[in-house]
Short mmCIF file of C-alpha atoms in Angstrom, two decimals:
data_model
loop_
_atom_site.label_atom_id
_atom_site.label_comp_id
_atom_site.label_asym_id
_atom_site.label_seq_id
_atom_site.Cartn_x
_atom_site.Cartn_y
_atom_site.Cartn_z
CA UNK A 589 -48.70 -2.67 34.33
CA UNK A 590 -50.23 -5.65 36.14
CA UNK A 591 -46.89 -5.77 38.26
CA UNK A 592 -47.85 -2.53 39.91
CA UNK A 593 -50.99 -3.72 40.78
CA UNK A 594 -49.47 -6.05 43.38
CA UNK A 595 -48.45 -3.17 45.23
CA UNK A 596 -51.43 -1.35 45.29
CA UNK A 597 -53.34 -4.62 46.75
CA UNK A 598 -50.58 -5.21 49.09
CA UNK A 599 -51.25 -1.67 50.43
CA UNK A 600 -54.98 -2.25 50.49
CA UNK A 601 -54.43 -5.34 52.45
CA UNK A 602 -52.66 -3.53 55.16
CA UNK A 603 -55.18 -0.63 55.16
CA UNK A 604 -57.70 -2.00 57.01
CA UNK A 605 -59.52 0.37 59.10
CA UNK A 606 -57.52 3.44 57.94
CA UNK A 607 -57.28 5.56 54.80
CA UNK A 608 -55.11 4.35 51.96
CA UNK A 609 -53.30 7.33 52.12
CA UNK A 610 -52.36 6.93 55.75
CA UNK A 611 -51.47 3.28 54.98
CA UNK A 612 -49.13 4.26 52.52
CA UNK A 613 -47.16 6.22 55.26
CA UNK A 614 -47.69 3.54 58.08
CA UNK A 615 -47.12 0.21 56.08
CA UNK A 616 -43.60 -1.59 56.92
CA UNK A 617 -43.81 -3.13 53.59
CA UNK A 618 -40.73 -2.30 51.12
CA UNK A 619 -42.48 -1.66 47.71
CA UNK A 620 -39.51 -2.16 45.89
CA UNK A 621 -38.60 -5.43 47.58
CA UNK A 622 -42.45 -6.24 47.28
CA UNK A 623 -42.34 -6.09 43.49
CA UNK A 624 -38.86 -8.44 43.26
CA UNK A 625 -40.38 -10.86 45.66
CA UNK A 626 -43.59 -11.01 43.47
CA UNK A 627 -41.55 -11.43 40.01
CA UNK A 628 -39.48 -14.06 41.79
CA UNK A 629 -42.31 -16.18 42.87
CA UNK A 630 -44.56 -15.69 40.17
CA UNK A 631 -41.62 -17.06 37.77
CA UNK A 632 -41.27 -20.06 39.69
CA UNK A 633 -45.02 -20.80 40.34
CA UNK A 634 -45.09 -20.75 36.49
CA UNK A 635 -42.26 -22.84 35.92
CA UNK A 636 -43.50 -25.69 38.44
CA UNK A 637 -47.04 -25.30 37.32
CA UNK A 638 -48.00 -24.72 40.95
CA UNK A 639 -51.39 -23.79 42.05
CA UNK A 640 -50.45 -21.07 44.72
CA UNK A 641 -47.66 -19.42 46.72
CA UNK A 642 -46.65 -17.27 49.55
CA UNK A 643 -43.24 -15.32 50.44
CA UNK A 644 -43.31 -13.18 53.32
CA UNK A 645 -40.18 -11.82 54.97
CA UNK A 646 -40.23 -10.57 58.37
CA UNK A 647 -37.59 -8.06 60.11
CA UNK A 648 -36.17 -10.21 62.93
CA UNK A 649 -35.84 -8.04 65.90
CA UNK A 650 -39.25 -5.72 64.97
CA UNK A 651 -41.29 -8.06 63.57
CA UNK A 652 -42.22 -5.62 60.56
CA UNK A 653 -43.34 -7.60 57.35
CA UNK A 654 -40.98 -5.94 54.60
CA UNK A 655 -42.59 -8.08 51.65
CA UNK A 656 -46.10 -10.21 51.75
CA UNK A 657 -46.81 -11.80 48.46
CA UNK A 658 -49.45 -14.08 48.02
CA UNK A 659 -50.29 -15.34 44.24
CA UNK A 660 -52.64 -17.78 42.95
CA UNK A 661 -53.72 -19.36 39.72
CA UNK A 662 -57.62 -18.74 39.36
CA UNK A 663 -59.84 -18.70 36.31
CA UNK A 664 -57.12 -17.86 33.88
CA UNK A 665 -53.42 -19.04 33.27
CA UNK A 666 -52.20 -16.11 34.87
CA UNK A 667 -51.61 -15.95 38.53
CA UNK A 668 -53.46 -13.44 40.45
CA UNK A 669 -52.61 -11.61 43.76
CA UNK A 670 -54.30 -13.61 46.77
CA UNK A 671 -55.03 -12.37 50.45
CA UNK A 672 -55.24 -15.61 51.89
CA UNK A 673 -52.90 -15.51 54.40
CA UNK A 674 -55.30 -16.75 57.02
CA UNK A 675 -55.55 -20.22 55.06
CA UNK A 676 -54.50 -22.98 57.26
CA UNK A 677 -52.94 -26.47 56.29
CA UNK A 678 -50.49 -28.98 57.56
CA UNK A 679 -46.99 -27.61 57.45
CA UNK A 680 -43.31 -29.40 56.59
CA UNK A 681 -41.56 -27.39 58.63
CA UNK A 682 -42.37 -29.02 61.90
CA UNK A 683 -39.22 -30.96 62.40
CA UNK A 684 -37.00 -28.30 63.92
CA UNK A 685 -39.75 -27.33 66.22
CA UNK A 686 -40.23 -30.90 67.39
CA UNK A 687 -36.51 -31.08 67.73
CA UNK A 688 -36.24 -27.86 69.84
CA UNK A 689 -39.09 -29.45 72.24
CA UNK A 690 -37.11 -32.74 72.89
CA UNK A 691 -34.04 -30.76 73.53
CA UNK A 692 -36.01 -28.97 76.19
CA UNK A 693 -36.53 -32.48 77.81
CA UNK A 694 -32.78 -32.71 78.20
CA UNK A 695 -33.24 -36.44 77.20
CA UNK A 696 -31.89 -35.75 73.59
CA UNK A 697 -28.52 -34.09 72.07
CA UNK A 698 -27.80 -33.44 68.65
CA UNK A 699 -24.89 -36.08 68.48
CA UNK A 700 -27.03 -38.73 69.70
CA UNK A 701 -27.31 -41.35 67.02
CA UNK A 702 -30.81 -42.73 65.98
CA UNK A 703 -31.33 -45.98 63.36
CA UNK A 704 -33.53 -44.90 60.39
CA UNK A 705 -33.08 -48.08 58.84
CA UNK A 706 -34.00 -48.57 55.39
CA UNK A 707 -36.12 -45.46 55.34
CA UNK A 708 -39.45 -47.33 56.47
CA UNK A 709 -40.92 -47.57 59.75
CA UNK A 710 -44.09 -49.26 60.97
CA UNK A 711 -45.85 -47.39 63.60
CA UNK A 712 -49.30 -48.75 64.87
CA UNK A 713 -49.89 -50.39 61.75
CA UNK A 714 -48.99 -47.74 59.31
CA UNK A 715 -45.73 -47.10 57.60
CA UNK A 716 -43.68 -43.99 58.42
CA UNK A 717 -41.30 -43.36 55.53
CA UNK A 718 -38.31 -41.14 54.55
CA UNK A 719 -38.00 -39.42 51.13
CA UNK A 720 -35.21 -41.83 50.25
CA UNK A 721 -36.83 -45.28 51.36
CA UNK A 722 -36.90 -46.47 47.85
CA UNK A 723 -33.17 -46.13 47.88
CA UNK A 724 -32.42 -47.82 50.99
CA UNK A 725 -32.95 -45.27 53.72
CA UNK A 726 -29.92 -43.56 55.90
CA UNK A 727 -29.34 -46.12 58.35
CA UNK A 728 -27.42 -44.92 61.83
CA UNK A 729 -27.23 -41.08 61.70
CA UNK A 730 -27.01 -38.56 64.34
CA UNK A 731 -29.92 -36.62 65.44
CA UNK A 732 -28.48 -33.13 63.61
CA UNK A 733 -28.09 -35.46 60.69
CA UNK A 734 -31.60 -36.36 61.07
CA UNK A 735 -32.87 -32.88 60.66
CA UNK A 736 -30.61 -32.03 57.96
CA UNK A 737 -31.90 -35.00 56.08
CA UNK A 738 -35.52 -34.43 56.63
CA UNK A 739 -35.87 -37.81 58.04
CA UNK A 740 -39.36 -38.30 59.50
CA UNK A 741 -38.16 -41.65 61.27
CA UNK A 742 -35.52 -39.79 62.81
CA UNK A 743 -37.99 -37.18 64.13
CA UNK A 744 -40.11 -39.76 65.40
CA UNK A 745 -37.79 -41.49 67.17
CA UNK A 746 -36.21 -38.63 68.87
CA UNK A 747 -39.60 -37.88 70.23
CA UNK A 748 -40.12 -41.42 71.55
CA UNK A 749 -36.93 -40.94 73.17
CA UNK A 750 -37.71 -37.79 74.58
CA UNK A 751 -41.50 -38.13 75.61
CA UNK A 752 -42.08 -41.77 75.49
CA UNK A 753 -46.03 -41.97 76.13
CA UNK A 754 -46.28 -38.81 77.71
CA UNK A 755 -47.94 -37.16 74.91
CA UNK A 756 -49.17 -34.50 76.37
CA UNK A 757 -45.92 -33.10 77.79
CA UNK A 758 -44.96 -32.45 74.29
CA UNK A 759 -48.16 -30.49 73.65
CA UNK A 760 -47.48 -28.53 76.83
CA UNK A 761 -44.18 -27.61 75.35
CA UNK A 762 -45.34 -26.36 72.31
CA UNK A 763 -47.80 -24.14 74.39
CA UNK A 764 -45.02 -22.82 76.60
CA UNK A 765 -43.09 -22.14 73.59
CA UNK A 766 -46.06 -20.33 71.95
CA UNK A 767 -46.12 -22.37 68.74
CA UNK A 768 -49.19 -21.40 66.50
CA UNK A 769 -48.88 -17.87 67.52
CA UNK A 770 -49.90 -14.88 66.90
CA UNK A 771 -53.81 -15.48 66.43
CA UNK A 772 -54.38 -12.15 65.40
CA UNK A 773 -52.45 -9.92 63.06
CA UNK A 774 -53.78 -6.01 62.22
CA UNK A 775 -54.33 -6.14 58.34
CA UNK A 776 -54.79 -9.80 57.88
CA UNK A 777 -58.44 -10.86 58.06
CA UNK A 778 -59.53 -13.94 59.88
CA UNK A 779 -56.45 -15.29 61.22
CA UNK A 780 -56.97 -17.39 64.11
CA UNK A 781 -54.99 -20.02 66.21
CA UNK A 782 -53.69 -23.30 64.95
CA UNK A 783 -55.61 -26.21 65.60
CA UNK A 784 -54.68 -29.98 66.38
CA UNK A 785 -56.75 -32.56 64.28
CA UNK A 786 -55.29 -35.41 66.37
CA UNK A 787 -53.58 -35.62 69.69
CA UNK A 788 -51.01 -38.39 68.42
CA UNK A 789 -47.62 -37.22 68.22
CA UNK A 790 -46.82 -39.95 65.51
CA UNK A 791 -47.88 -37.66 62.73
CA UNK A 792 -48.07 -34.36 64.48
CA UNK A 793 -44.46 -33.91 65.20
CA UNK A 794 -43.81 -34.19 61.45
CA UNK A 795 -46.61 -31.35 60.44
CA UNK A 796 -49.56 -33.51 59.87
CA UNK A 797 -52.80 -33.57 61.94
CA UNK A 798 -52.61 -29.81 62.09
CA UNK A 799 -53.56 -26.90 60.74
CA UNK A 800 -51.39 -23.74 60.74
CA UNK A 801 -50.73 -20.58 58.45
CA UNK A 802 -47.21 -19.83 57.03
CA UNK A 803 -47.19 -16.64 58.68
CA UNK A 804 -47.52 -18.53 62.32
CA UNK A 805 -44.74 -20.88 61.25
CA UNK A 806 -42.55 -17.82 59.99
CA UNK A 807 -43.08 -16.23 63.76
CA UNK A 808 -41.76 -19.25 65.19
CA UNK A 809 -38.67 -19.40 63.22
CA UNK A 810 -38.20 -15.67 63.59
CA UNK A 811 -37.98 -16.09 67.46
CA UNK A 812 -35.14 -18.68 66.82
CA UNK A 813 -33.41 -16.21 64.80
CA UNK A 814 -34.32 -13.73 67.57
CA UNK A 815 -32.36 -15.92 70.40
CA UNK A 816 -35.58 -16.98 71.73
CA UNK A 817 -37.63 -13.80 71.84
CA UNK A 818 -41.07 -14.23 70.05
CA UNK A 819 -42.41 -11.05 68.50
CA UNK A 820 -45.50 -10.66 66.20
CA UNK A 821 -45.58 -10.00 62.66
CA UNK A 822 -46.66 -6.30 61.93
CA UNK A 823 -47.73 -4.66 58.75
CA UNK A 824 -47.33 -1.03 60.31
CA UNK A 825 -44.35 0.67 61.72
CA UNK A 826 -45.42 0.44 65.33
CA UNK A 827 -43.76 -0.13 68.62
CA UNK A 828 -42.52 -3.43 69.33
CA UNK A 829 -44.59 -6.10 71.47
CA UNK A 830 -43.43 -9.15 72.64
CA UNK A 831 -45.53 -12.56 72.66
CA UNK A 832 -42.63 -14.70 74.71
CA UNK A 833 -39.66 -13.17 75.93
CA UNK A 834 -37.71 -16.44 75.57
CA UNK A 835 -39.67 -19.71 73.78
CA UNK A 836 -37.08 -22.22 75.15
CA UNK A 837 -33.84 -22.08 76.97
CA UNK A 838 -30.85 -19.97 75.36
CA UNK A 839 -28.69 -23.27 75.32
CA UNK A 840 -31.52 -25.17 73.38
CA UNK A 841 -31.98 -22.17 71.04
CA UNK A 842 -28.31 -22.34 70.25
CA UNK A 843 -28.03 -25.99 69.46
CA UNK A 844 -31.27 -25.59 67.14
CA UNK A 845 -29.29 -22.84 65.35
CA UNK A 846 -26.44 -24.88 64.81
CA UNK A 847 -28.45 -27.74 63.47
CA UNK A 848 -30.29 -25.33 60.92
CA UNK A 849 -27.15 -23.98 59.53
CA UNK A 850 -25.61 -27.30 59.39
CA UNK A 851 -28.80 -28.28 57.34
CA UNK A 852 -27.73 -25.67 54.73
CA UNK A 853 -24.04 -26.15 54.89
CA UNK A 854 -24.11 -30.20 54.82
CA UNK A 855 -27.96 -31.00 54.35
CA UNK A 856 -30.85 -31.12 51.98
CA UNK A 857 -30.98 -26.95 52.74
CA UNK A 858 -27.61 -26.68 50.50
CA UNK A 859 -29.99 -25.45 47.51
CA UNK A 860 -30.33 -22.12 49.62
CA UNK A 861 -26.49 -21.60 50.13
CA UNK A 862 -25.62 -18.16 49.05
CA UNK A 863 -22.21 -16.86 48.34
CA UNK A 864 -23.52 -13.46 49.63
CA UNK A 865 -24.63 -14.25 52.90
CA UNK A 866 -24.80 -17.09 55.65
CA UNK A 867 -28.06 -18.60 55.63
CA UNK A 868 -29.81 -21.17 58.25
CA UNK A 869 -33.22 -22.70 57.70
CA UNK A 870 -35.40 -25.64 56.94
CA UNK A 871 -37.18 -27.21 53.70
CA UNK A 872 -39.83 -29.65 53.57
CA UNK A 873 -42.66 -31.25 51.65
CA UNK A 874 -45.81 -32.67 52.75
CA UNK A 875 -49.05 -33.96 51.42
CA UNK A 876 -52.09 -31.41 51.54
CA UNK A 877 -54.55 -33.73 49.49
CA UNK A 878 -53.91 -37.29 49.23
CA UNK A 879 -56.77 -37.91 46.98
CA UNK A 880 -55.85 -34.78 44.75
CA UNK A 881 -51.96 -35.31 44.99
CA UNK A 882 -51.60 -31.79 46.27
CA UNK A 883 -48.33 -30.91 48.05
CA UNK A 884 -47.03 -28.27 50.03
CA UNK A 885 -43.31 -27.34 49.67
CA UNK A 886 -41.75 -24.78 52.03
CA UNK A 887 -38.55 -23.21 52.89
CA UNK A 888 -38.27 -21.09 55.94
CA UNK A 889 -34.94 -19.50 57.41
CA UNK A 890 -32.95 -16.60 58.19
CA UNK A 891 -30.21 -14.38 57.55
CA UNK A 892 -27.16 -13.34 58.19
CA UNK A 893 -26.57 -16.31 60.64
CA UNK A 894 -24.37 -14.28 63.06
CA UNK A 895 -26.83 -11.23 63.14
CA UNK A 896 -29.88 -12.34 61.61
CA UNK A 897 -31.87 -9.26 59.99
CA UNK A 898 -34.48 -10.82 58.04
CA UNK A 899 -36.55 -14.17 58.56
CA UNK A 900 -38.38 -15.50 55.24
CA UNK A 901 -40.82 -18.17 54.52
CA UNK A 902 -41.80 -19.47 51.02
CA UNK A 903 -44.67 -21.62 50.75
CA UNK A 904 -45.98 -23.14 47.74
CA UNK A 905 -48.75 -25.68 46.91
CA UNK A 906 -48.66 -27.64 43.63
CA UNK A 907 -50.29 -30.89 42.25
CA UNK A 908 -48.45 -34.02 40.88
CA UNK A 909 -44.92 -34.96 41.62
CA UNK A 910 -41.95 -34.10 41.43
CA UNK A 911 -42.35 -31.72 44.85
CA UNK A 912 -39.40 -30.67 46.75
CA UNK A 913 -39.00 -27.78 49.42
CA UNK A 914 -35.49 -27.73 48.88
CA UNK A 915 -35.28 -27.49 45.13
CA UNK A 916 -38.50 -25.51 44.54
CA UNK A 917 -39.23 -23.29 47.34
CA UNK A 918 -35.39 -23.18 48.40
CA UNK A 919 -34.77 -21.77 45.07
CA UNK A 920 -37.33 -18.87 45.55
CA UNK A 921 -35.77 -18.33 48.87
CA UNK A 922 -32.24 -18.16 47.60
CA UNK A 923 -32.99 -15.93 44.65
CA UNK A 924 -34.76 -13.43 47.29
CA UNK A 925 -31.70 -13.54 49.66
CA UNK A 926 -29.21 -12.80 46.85
CA UNK A 927 -31.44 -10.06 45.62
CA UNK A 928 -31.50 -8.44 49.18
CA UNK A 929 -27.85 -8.70 49.45
CA UNK A 930 -26.43 -7.86 46.01
#
């Protein structure tokens, strides 16, 4: 009985200023898929004792939202529906977006080599670490491998090579690529533009010092899947609108797609590799609140690779380690992919 409640809440969420009967007819959400996504997400949240999670599936060409699931642990041990799709936080999925900006400068290529050393790099008196720093780091790797290994140091060094001290050029490119759009979606209350907390690229380029929602990150990844054409997510079956006809050059979009596929075939994204359909995407883990040891774990990607039909993001917040975007959010992603392609 409680499972069906999620569908009712989802329909209520999108009804907004119309009658519920009209919303049932007009909503783009697939009720059967919504149920299954809810079940898969809830099971993983319970397994890893997470605080909350979201799973959103978007149709690549139309922008229609086929599943919109938000769950949160509140007063009881059970997970309850959450409508906090407008809540912003840092993102662990920034590495590919920063790489695309760097590629646009034509100063960086995927095959360029970068030395990430022992996994610890000192920047302005602070330590920038890779996830495997305690195992000695990756040493010298290619830019493409740096993305596939979720290397913070590789991303930072790529930014150095592309932008040097011209920090504003990076932010100008992000604006040109419509990063952080849209700032409103009919049916999702209180959505607003992403915000920059610090204009320094050191931490911003790997997802810190900014606040953004998972659905806005999803929109950007969907544009990559859609050959650079950014369309807004929509909860109603409506005419297709366009935010940006081409967020970056087609050449660099293709390069990034190659890197995101490599991540799944040969990188830390192997956890989402499916024997049913080809997948490309990115995983990530980020500290949301250091004092309370809260982590954001995410996976965002699209499938099938050759002719993408869906883009999906799984975003989970949990306290305490272990926390892994690939192993945890990626597991939810893979199970949903396999369900869709059964």
